[in-house]
Tab-separated table of C-alpha atoms and ligand atoms in Angstrom:
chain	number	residue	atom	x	y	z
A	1	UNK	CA	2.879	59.660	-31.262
A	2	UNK	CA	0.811	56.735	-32.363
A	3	UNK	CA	2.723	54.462	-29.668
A	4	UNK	CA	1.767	57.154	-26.764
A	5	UNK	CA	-1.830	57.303	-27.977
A	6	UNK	CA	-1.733	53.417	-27.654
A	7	UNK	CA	-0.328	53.718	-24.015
A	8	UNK	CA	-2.592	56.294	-23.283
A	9	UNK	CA	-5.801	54.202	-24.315
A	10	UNK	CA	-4.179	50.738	-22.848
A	11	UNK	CA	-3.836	53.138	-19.682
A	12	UNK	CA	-7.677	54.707	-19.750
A	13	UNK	CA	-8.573	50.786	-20.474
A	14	UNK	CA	-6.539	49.450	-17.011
A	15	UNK	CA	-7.563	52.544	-14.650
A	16	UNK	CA	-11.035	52.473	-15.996
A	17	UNK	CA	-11.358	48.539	-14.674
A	18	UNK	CA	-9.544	49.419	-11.335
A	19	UNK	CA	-11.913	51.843	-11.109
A	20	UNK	CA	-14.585	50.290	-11.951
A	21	UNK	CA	-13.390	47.682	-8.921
A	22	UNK	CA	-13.498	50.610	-6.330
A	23	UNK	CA	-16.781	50.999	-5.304
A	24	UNK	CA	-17.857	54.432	-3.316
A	25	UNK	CA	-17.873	53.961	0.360
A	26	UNK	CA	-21.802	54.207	1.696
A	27	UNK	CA	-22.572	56.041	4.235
A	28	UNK	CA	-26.008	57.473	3.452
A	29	UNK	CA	-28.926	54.770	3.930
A	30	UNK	CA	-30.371	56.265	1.117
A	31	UNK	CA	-27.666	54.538	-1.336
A	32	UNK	CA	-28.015	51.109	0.454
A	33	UNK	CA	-28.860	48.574	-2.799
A	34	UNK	CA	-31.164	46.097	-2.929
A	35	UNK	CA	-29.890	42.692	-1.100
A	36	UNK	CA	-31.746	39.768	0.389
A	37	UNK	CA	-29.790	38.060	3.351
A	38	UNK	CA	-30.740	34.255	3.624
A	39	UNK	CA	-33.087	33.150	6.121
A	40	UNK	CA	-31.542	31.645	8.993
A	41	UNK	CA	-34.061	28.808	9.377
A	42	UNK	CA	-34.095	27.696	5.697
A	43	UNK	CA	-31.127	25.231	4.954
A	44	UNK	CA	-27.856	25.417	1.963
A	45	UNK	CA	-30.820	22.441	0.547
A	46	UNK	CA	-33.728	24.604	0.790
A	47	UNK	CA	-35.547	22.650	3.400
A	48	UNK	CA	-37.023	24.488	6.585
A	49	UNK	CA	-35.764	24.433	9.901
A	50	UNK	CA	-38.661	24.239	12.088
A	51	UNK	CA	-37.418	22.717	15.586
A	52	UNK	CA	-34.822	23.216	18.159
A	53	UNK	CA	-33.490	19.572	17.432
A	54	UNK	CA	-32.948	20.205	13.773
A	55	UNK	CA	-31.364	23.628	14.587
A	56	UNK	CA	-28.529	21.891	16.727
A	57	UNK	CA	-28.388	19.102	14.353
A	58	UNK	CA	-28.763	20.286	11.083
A	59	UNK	CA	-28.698	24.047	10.334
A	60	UNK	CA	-25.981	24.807	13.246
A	61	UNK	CA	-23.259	22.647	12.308
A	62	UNK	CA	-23.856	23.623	8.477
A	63	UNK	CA	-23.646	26.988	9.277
A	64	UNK	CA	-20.619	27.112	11.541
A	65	UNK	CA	-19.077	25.482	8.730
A	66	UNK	CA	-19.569	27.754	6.134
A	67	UNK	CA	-17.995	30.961	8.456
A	68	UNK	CA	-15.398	28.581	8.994
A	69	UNK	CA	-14.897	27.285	5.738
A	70	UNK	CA	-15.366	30.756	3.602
A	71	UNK	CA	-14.784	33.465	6.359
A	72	UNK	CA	-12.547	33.279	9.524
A	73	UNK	CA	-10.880	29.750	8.436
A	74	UNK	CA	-10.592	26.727	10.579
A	75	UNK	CA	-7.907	25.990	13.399
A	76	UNK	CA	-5.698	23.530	11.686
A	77	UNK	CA	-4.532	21.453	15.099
A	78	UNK	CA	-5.122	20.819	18.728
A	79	UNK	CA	-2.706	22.546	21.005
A	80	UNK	CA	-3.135	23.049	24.704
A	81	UNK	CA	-1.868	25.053	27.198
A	82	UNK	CA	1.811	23.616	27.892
A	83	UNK	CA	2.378	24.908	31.580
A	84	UNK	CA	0.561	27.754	33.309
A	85	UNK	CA	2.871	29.635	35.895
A	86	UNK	CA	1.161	32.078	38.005
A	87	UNK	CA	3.240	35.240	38.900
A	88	UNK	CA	1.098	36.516	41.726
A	89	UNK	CA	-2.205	36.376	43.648
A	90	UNK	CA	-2.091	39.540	45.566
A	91	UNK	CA	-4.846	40.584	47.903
A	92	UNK	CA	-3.952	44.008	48.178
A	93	UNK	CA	-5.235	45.314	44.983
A	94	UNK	CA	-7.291	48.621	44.244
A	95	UNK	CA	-7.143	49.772	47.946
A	96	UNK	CA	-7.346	46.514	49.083
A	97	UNK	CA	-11.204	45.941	46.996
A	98	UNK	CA	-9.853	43.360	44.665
A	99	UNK	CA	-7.486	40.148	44.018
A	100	UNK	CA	-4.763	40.877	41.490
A	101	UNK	CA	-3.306	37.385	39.946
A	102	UNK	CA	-1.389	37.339	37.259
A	103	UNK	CA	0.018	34.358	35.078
A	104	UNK	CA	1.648	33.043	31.839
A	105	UNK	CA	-0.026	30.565	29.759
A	106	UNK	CA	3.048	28.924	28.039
A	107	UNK	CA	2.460	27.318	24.323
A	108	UNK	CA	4.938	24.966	22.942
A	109	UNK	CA	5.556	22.943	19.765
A	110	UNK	CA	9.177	21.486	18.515
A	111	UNK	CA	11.195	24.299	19.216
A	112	UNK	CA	8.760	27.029	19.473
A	113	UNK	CA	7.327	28.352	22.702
A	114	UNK	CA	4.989	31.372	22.629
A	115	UNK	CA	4.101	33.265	26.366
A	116	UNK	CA	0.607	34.972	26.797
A	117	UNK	CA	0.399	37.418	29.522
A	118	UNK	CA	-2.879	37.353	31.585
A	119	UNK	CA	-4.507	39.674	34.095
A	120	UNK	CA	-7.279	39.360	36.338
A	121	UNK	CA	-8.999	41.906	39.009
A	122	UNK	CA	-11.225	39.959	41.458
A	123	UNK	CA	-13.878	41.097	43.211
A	124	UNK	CA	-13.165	39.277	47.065
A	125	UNK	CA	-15.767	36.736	47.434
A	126	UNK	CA	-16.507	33.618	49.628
A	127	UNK	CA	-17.662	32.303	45.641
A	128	UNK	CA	-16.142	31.771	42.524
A	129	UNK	CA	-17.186	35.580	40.503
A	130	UNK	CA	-18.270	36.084	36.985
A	131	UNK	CA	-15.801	37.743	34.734
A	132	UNK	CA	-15.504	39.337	31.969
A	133	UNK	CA	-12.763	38.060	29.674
A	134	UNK	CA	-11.651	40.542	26.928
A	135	UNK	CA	-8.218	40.896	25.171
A	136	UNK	CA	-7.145	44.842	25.125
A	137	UNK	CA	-5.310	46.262	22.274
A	138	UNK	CA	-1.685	47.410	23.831
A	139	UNK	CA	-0.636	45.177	26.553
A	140	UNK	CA	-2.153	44.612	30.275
A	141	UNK	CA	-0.427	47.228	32.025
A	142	UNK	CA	-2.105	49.641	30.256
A	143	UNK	CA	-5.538	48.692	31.353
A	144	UNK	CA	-5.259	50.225	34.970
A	145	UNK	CA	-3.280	52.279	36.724
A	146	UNK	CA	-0.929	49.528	38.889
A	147	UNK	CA	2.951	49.864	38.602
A	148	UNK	CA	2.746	46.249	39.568
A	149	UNK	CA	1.416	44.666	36.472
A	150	UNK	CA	3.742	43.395	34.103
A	151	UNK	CA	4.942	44.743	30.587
A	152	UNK	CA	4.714	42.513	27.323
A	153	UNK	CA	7.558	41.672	25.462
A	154	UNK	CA	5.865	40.896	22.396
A	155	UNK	CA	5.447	43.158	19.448
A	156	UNK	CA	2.628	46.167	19.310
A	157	UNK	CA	1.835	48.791	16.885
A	158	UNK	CA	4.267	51.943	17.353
A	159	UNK	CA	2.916	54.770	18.784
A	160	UNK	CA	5.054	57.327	20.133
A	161	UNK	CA	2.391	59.399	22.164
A	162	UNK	CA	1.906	55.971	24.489
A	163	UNK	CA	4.866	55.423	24.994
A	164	UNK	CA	5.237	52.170	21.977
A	165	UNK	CA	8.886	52.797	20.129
A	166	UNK	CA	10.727	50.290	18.339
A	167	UNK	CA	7.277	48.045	18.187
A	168	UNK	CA	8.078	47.535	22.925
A	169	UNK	CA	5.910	49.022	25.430
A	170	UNK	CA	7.501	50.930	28.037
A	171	UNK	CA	6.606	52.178	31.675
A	172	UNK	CA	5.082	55.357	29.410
A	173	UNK	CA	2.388	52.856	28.097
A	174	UNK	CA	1.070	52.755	31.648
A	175	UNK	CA	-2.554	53.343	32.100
A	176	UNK	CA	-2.759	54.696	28.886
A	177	UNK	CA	-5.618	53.390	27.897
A	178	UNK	CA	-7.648	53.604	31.317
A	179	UNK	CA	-10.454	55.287	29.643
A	180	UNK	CA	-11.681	51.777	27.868
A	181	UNK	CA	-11.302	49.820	31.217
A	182	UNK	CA	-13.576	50.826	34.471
A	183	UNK	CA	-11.909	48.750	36.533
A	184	UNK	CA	-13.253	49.733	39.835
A	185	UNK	CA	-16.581	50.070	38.644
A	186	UNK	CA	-16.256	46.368	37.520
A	187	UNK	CA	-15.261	44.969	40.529
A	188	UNK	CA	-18.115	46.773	42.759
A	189	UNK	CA	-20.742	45.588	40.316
A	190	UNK	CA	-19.114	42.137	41.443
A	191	UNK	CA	-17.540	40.721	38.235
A	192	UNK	CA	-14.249	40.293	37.913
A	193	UNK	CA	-11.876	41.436	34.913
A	194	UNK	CA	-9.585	38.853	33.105
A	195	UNK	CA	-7.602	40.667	30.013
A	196	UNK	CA	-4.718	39.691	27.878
A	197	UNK	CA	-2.903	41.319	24.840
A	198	UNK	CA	-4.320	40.011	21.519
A	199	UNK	CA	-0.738	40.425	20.459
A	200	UNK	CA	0.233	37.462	22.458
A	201	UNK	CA	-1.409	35.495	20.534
A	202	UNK	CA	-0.641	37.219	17.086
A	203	UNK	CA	0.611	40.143	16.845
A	204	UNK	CA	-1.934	42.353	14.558
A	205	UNK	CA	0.569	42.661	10.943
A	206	UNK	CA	0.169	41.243	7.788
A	207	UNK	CA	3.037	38.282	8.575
A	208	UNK	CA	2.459	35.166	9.418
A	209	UNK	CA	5.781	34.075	10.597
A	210	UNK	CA	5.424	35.153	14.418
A	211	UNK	CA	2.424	34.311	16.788
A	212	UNK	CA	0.753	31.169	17.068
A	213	UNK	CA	-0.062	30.190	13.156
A	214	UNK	CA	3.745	28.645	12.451
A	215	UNK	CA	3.491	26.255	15.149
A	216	UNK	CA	1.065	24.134	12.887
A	217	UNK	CA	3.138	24.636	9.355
A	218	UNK	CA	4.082	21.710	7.598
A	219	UNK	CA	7.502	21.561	6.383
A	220	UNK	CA	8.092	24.950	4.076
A	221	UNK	CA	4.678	26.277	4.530
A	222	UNK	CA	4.507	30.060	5.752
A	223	UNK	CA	1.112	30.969	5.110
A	224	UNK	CA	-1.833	29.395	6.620
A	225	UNK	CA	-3.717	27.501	3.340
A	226	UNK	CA	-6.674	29.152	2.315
A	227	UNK	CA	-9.539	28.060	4.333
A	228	UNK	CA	-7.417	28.171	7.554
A	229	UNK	CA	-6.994	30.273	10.066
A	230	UNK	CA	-6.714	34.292	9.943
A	231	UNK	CA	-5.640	36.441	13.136
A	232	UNK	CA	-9.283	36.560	13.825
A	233	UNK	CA	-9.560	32.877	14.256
A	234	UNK	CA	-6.166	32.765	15.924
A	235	UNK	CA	-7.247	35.391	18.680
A	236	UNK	CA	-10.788	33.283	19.319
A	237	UNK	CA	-8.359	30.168	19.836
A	238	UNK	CA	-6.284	31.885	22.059
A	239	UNK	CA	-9.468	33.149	24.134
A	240	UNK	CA	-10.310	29.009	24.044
A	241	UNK	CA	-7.203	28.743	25.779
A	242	UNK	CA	-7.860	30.788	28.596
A	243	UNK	CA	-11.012	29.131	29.146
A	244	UNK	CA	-8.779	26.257	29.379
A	245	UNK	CA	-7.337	27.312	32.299
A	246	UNK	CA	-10.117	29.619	33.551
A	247	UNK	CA	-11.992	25.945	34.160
A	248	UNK	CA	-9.678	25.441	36.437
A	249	UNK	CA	-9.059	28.675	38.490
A	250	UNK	CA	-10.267	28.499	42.219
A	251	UNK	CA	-11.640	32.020	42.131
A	252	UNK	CA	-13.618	32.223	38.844
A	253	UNK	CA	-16.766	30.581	38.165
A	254	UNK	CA	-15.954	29.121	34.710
A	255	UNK	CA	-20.055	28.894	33.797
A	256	UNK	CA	-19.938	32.397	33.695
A	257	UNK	CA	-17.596	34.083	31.607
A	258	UNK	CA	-18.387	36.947	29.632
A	259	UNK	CA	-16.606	37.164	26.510
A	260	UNK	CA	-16.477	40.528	25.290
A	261	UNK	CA	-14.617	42.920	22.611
A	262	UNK	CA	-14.145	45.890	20.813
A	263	UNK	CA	-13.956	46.684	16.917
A	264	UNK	CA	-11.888	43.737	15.584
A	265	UNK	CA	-11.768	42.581	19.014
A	266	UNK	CA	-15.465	41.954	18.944
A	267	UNK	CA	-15.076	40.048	15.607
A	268	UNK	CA	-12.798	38.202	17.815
A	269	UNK	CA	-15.539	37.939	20.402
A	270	UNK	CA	-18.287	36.713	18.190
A	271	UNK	CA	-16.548	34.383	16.756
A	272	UNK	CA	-14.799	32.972	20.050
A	273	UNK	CA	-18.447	33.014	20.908
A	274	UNK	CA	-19.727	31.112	17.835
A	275	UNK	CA	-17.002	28.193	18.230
A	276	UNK	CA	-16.949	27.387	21.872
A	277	UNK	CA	-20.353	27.383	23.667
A	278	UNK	CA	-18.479	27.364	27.615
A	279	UNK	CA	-18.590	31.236	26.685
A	280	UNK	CA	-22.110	31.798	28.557
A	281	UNK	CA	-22.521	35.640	27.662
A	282	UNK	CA	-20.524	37.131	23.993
A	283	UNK	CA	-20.787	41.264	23.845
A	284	UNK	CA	-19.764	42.796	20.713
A	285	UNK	CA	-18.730	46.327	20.943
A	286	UNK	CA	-19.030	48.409	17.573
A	287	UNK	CA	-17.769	45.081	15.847
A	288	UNK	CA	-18.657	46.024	12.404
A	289	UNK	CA	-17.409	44.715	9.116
A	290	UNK	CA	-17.006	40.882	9.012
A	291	UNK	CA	-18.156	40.852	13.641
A	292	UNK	CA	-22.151	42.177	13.924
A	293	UNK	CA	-22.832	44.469	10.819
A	294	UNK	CA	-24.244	42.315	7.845
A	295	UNK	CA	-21.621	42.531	4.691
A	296	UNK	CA	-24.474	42.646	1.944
A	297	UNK	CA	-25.707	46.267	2.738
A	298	UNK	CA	-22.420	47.521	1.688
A	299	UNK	CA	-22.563	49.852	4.085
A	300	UNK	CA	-19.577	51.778	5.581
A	301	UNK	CA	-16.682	49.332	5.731
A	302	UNK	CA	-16.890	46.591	3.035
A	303	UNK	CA	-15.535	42.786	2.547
A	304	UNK	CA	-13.033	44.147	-0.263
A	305	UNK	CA	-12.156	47.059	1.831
A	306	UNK	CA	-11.085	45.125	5.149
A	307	UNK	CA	-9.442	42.752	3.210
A	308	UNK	CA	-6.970	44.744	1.525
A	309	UNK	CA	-6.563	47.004	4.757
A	310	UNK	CA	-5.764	43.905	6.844
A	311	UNK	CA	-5.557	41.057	4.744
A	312	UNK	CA	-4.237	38.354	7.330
A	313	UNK	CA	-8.097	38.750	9.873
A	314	UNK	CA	-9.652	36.331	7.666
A	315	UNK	CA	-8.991	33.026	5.598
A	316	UNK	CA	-7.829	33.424	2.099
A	317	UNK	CA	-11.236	32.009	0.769
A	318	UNK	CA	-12.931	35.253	2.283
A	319	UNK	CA	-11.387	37.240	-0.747
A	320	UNK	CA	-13.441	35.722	-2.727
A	321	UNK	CA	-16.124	38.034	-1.977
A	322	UNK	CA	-14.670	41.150	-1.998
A	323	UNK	CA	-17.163	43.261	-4.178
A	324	UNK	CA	-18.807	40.005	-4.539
A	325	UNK	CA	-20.795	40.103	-1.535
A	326	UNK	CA	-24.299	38.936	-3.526
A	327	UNK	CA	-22.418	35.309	-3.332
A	328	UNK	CA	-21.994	35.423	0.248
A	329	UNK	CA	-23.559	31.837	1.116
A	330	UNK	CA	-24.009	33.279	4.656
A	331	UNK	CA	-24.134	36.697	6.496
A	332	UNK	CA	-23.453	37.949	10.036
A	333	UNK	CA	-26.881	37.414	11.802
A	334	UNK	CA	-25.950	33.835	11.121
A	335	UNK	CA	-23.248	34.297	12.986
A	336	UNK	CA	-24.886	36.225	15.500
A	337	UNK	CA	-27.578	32.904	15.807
A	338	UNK	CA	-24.396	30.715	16.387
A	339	UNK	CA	-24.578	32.330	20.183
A	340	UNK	CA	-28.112	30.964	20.586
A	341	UNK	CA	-29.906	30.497	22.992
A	342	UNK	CA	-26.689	32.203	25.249
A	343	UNK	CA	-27.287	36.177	25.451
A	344	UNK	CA	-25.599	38.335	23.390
A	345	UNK	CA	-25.272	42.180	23.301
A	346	UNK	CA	-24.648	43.554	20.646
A	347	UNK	CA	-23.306	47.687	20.664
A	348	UNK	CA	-23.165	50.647	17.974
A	349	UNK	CA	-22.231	54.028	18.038
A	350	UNK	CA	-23.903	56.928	16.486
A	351	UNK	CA	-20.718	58.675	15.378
A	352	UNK	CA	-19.271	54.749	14.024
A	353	UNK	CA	-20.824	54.869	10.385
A	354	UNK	CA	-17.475	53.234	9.203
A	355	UNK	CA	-19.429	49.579	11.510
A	356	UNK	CA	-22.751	50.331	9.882
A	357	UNK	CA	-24.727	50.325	13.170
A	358	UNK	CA	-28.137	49.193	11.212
A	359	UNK	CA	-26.338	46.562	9.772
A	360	UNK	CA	-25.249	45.765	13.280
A	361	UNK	CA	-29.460	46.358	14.335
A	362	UNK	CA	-30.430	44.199	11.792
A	363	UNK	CA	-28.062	41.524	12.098
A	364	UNK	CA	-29.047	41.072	15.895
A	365	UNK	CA	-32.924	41.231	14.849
A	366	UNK	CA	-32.732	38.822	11.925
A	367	UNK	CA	-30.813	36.309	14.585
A	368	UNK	CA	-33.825	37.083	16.672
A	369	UNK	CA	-35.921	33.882	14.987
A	370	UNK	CA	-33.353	31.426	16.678
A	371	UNK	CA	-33.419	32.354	19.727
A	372	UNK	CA	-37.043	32.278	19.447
A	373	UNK	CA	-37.188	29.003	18.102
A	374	UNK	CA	-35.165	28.049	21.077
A	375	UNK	CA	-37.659	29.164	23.477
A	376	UNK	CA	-35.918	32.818	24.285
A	377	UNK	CA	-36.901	36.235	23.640
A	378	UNK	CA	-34.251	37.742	21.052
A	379	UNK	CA	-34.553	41.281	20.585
A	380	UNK	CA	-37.825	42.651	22.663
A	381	UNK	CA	-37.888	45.281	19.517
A	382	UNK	CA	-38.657	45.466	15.894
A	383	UNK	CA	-37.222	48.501	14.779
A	384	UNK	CA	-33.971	50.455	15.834
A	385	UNK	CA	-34.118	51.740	19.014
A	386	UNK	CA	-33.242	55.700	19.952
A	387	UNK	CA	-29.651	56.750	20.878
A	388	UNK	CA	-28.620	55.992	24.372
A	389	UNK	CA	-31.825	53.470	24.806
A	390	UNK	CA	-30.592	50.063	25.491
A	391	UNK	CA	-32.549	47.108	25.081
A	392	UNK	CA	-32.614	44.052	25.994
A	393	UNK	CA	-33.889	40.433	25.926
A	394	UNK	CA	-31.971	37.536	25.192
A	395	UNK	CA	-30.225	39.634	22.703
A	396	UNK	CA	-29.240	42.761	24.375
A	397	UNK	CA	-28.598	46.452	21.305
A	398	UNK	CA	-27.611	50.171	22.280
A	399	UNK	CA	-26.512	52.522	19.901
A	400	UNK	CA	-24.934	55.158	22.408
A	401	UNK	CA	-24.288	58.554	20.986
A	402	UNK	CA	-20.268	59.586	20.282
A	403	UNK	CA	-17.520	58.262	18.339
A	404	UNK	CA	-16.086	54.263	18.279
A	405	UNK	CA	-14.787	53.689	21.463
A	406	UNK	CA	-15.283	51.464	24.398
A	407	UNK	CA	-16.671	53.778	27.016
A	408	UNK	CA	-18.100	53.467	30.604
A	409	UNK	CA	-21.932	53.895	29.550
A	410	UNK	CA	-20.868	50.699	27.328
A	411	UNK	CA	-19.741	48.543	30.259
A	412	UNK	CA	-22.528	50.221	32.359
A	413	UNK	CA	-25.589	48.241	30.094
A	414	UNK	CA	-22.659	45.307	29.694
A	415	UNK	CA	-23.059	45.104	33.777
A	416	UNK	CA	-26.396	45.360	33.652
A	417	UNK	CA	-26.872	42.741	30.904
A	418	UNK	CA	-25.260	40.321	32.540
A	419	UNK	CA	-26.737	40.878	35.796
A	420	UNK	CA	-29.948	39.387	33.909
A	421	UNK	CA	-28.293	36.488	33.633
A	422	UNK	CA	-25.559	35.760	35.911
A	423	UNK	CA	-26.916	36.949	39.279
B	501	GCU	C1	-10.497	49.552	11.452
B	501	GCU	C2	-11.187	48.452	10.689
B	501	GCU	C3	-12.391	47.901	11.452
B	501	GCU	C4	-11.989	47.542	12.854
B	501	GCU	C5	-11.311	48.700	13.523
B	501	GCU	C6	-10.729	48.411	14.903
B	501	GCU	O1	-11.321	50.682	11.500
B	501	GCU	O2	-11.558	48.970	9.440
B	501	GCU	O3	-12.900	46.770	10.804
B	501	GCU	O4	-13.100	47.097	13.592
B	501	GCU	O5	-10.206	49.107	12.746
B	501	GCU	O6	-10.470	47.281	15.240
B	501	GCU	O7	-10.486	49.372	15.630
């Protein structure tokens, strides 16, 4: 009796600190707590940043070392490309409207070689074309409707409904995720379309044994150390890579790639966007937790919570902050200011509390005081715009009505955006 009553109490004592870990998930601005995020334009020493020289020499090295050092983790080695083999260049695509190339970009080190699967739509021009360049979650071939483009062998998530058993695509996969990709719509707006499975790269699972990370262990290390890489930062670098080779494509004009992505994808964007400036235009697509959204509202998804749900996105030294977001040295507009003075969109959804779309608002206003610094407008607006009203200045926002998704009003503003720009 007395031992159970001792188990019992040892047992209220345990849960009640677990508990007292698990914070409620916010969803109700209402509950947001107080928080200050720093100021972009003070330094980690206090002193004020009040010139464009001192931003690229002082703050913006500091700062891209802190998200490297305490969030996404740095790239422990140089690798390039080892051989690029081109499959096809067909001229016969979507009725005869685009170019279809596709090629491998082969990776080796020691014995291991690693294949990533690239495909580009072309609009047919007497120039090189803009593109945009965005990975897409389940393989190439099931961006557009084209029983020529070729299937992945590498791992993806299961899903049975899309044809993904026993972790393989199969010719069920096909098209199946159309809806994300306007292809044709694209190509007439004259931009081109280059895409690749992030899965390539790394596929998206807690393991660290396949994808690119092993091909920079030491002897007996399996795990990246703690302020290296997570998939995040693996995915940028392999988005590097195909700027690597982009540079050197006949048909696209390298100066103006897009770089854009959705959900973790547009993490993967920003921070591809953050760490190598040839990426002239970033978009970030409902990016959320740890991409756009700022991480000390506590709003929606949290540090703790995407850690535990996908522990291997960011370096080891990011767990540090999980319900410890107050000690944060840095938050997301600073990451948003990395892009600066390049333009950057950055997209909610009504119906996408879970990516707090005011923390994604906020973020892209408080990075506003960079660009301005740097002689460029930032967001033309103070406060939150209505549903389905882009704007759009340097720093381009929507919050579109519906659900998280990539949809065509998205890559309609995304167009339109880089028109600004590009044309
Ligand atoms: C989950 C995750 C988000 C992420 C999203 C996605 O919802 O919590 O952080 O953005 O997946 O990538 O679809």
């Amino acid at each position: 009796m007395k031992s159970g009553l001792i188990i019992l109490m040892l047992f209220c004592f345990l849960s009640g600190g677990l508990l007292a870990q698990q914070r409620n998930v916010i969803d109700d601005e209402a509950k947001v707590p107080e928080y200050k995020v720093p100021d972009v334009l003070t330094r980690f020493n206090g002193g004020k940043i009040k010139t464009a020289k001192d931003w690229y020499r002082k703050q913006r090295p500091e700062i891209l070392q802190k998200f490297t050092q305490e969030v996404y983790g740095k790239v422990p080695g140089v690798l390039g490309i080892h051989e690029v083999k081109v499959w096809e260049t067909s001229p016969d695509a979507l009725n005869g409207l685009a170019v279809r190339r596709q090629l491998s970009l082969f990776f080796k080190k020691g014995d291991k070689s690693l294949e990533v699967n690239v495909l580009m739509y072309l609009p047919k021009s007497q120039q090189k074309v803009p593109v945009f360049l965005a990975y897409n979650f389940t393989g190439n071939h099931a961006v557009y409707n084209d029983p020529n483009i070729r299937l992945t062998e590498s791992w993806v998530n299961n899903d049975p409904s899309v044809g993904i058993i026993n972790n393989q695509v199969t010719e069920q996969s096909r098209a199946t995720a159309s809806n994300r990709w306007p292809v044709e719509e694209i190509i007439k707006s004259g931009y081109g379309l280059v895409t690749l499975y992030y899965g390539d790269v790394d596929p998206d699972k807690d393991d660290f044994s396949d994808g690119i990370e092993p091909f920079f262990y030491q002897e007996n290390q399996t795990h990246p150390k703690f302020d290296e890489w997570g998939s995040i930062a693996a995915w940028a670098w392999g988005l590097s890579r195909v700027m690597d080779y982009l540079e050197k494509d006949d048909l696209v004009d390298a100066k103006k790639v897009a770089v854009l992505g959705h959900s973790r994808l547009g993490k993967t964007a920003l921070w591809a966007g953050a760490t190598d400036q040839r990426f002239a235009l970033v978009v970030s697509n409902e990016s959320g937790c740890g991409g756009a959204a700022l991480s000390k509202r506590i709003f929606g998804e949290t540090v703790q919570i995407i850690n535990t749900s996908f522990p291997h996105w960011f370096c080891g030294n990011f767990k540090k902050y999980n319900n410890n977001e107050a000690d944060l040295p840095i938050d997301q507009h600073m990451l948003l200011a990395l892009i600066a003075p390049r333009p950057l969109y950055v997209a909610s959804a009504e119906g996408d509390k879970w990516a707090d779309p005011r923390g994604e608002f906020l973020a892209a206003k408080y990075a506003s005081a960079v660009y301005e610094l740097l002689g460029k407008e930032g967001l033309p607006v103070k406060e939150m715009p209505e549903v389905n009203h882009p704007v759009m200045g340097t720093i381009g926002y929507h919050i579109r009505s519906g659900k998280h998704d990539l949809t065509l009003y998205d890559w309609q503003q995304y167009i339109r955006f880089a028109d600004k720009f590009f044309r």
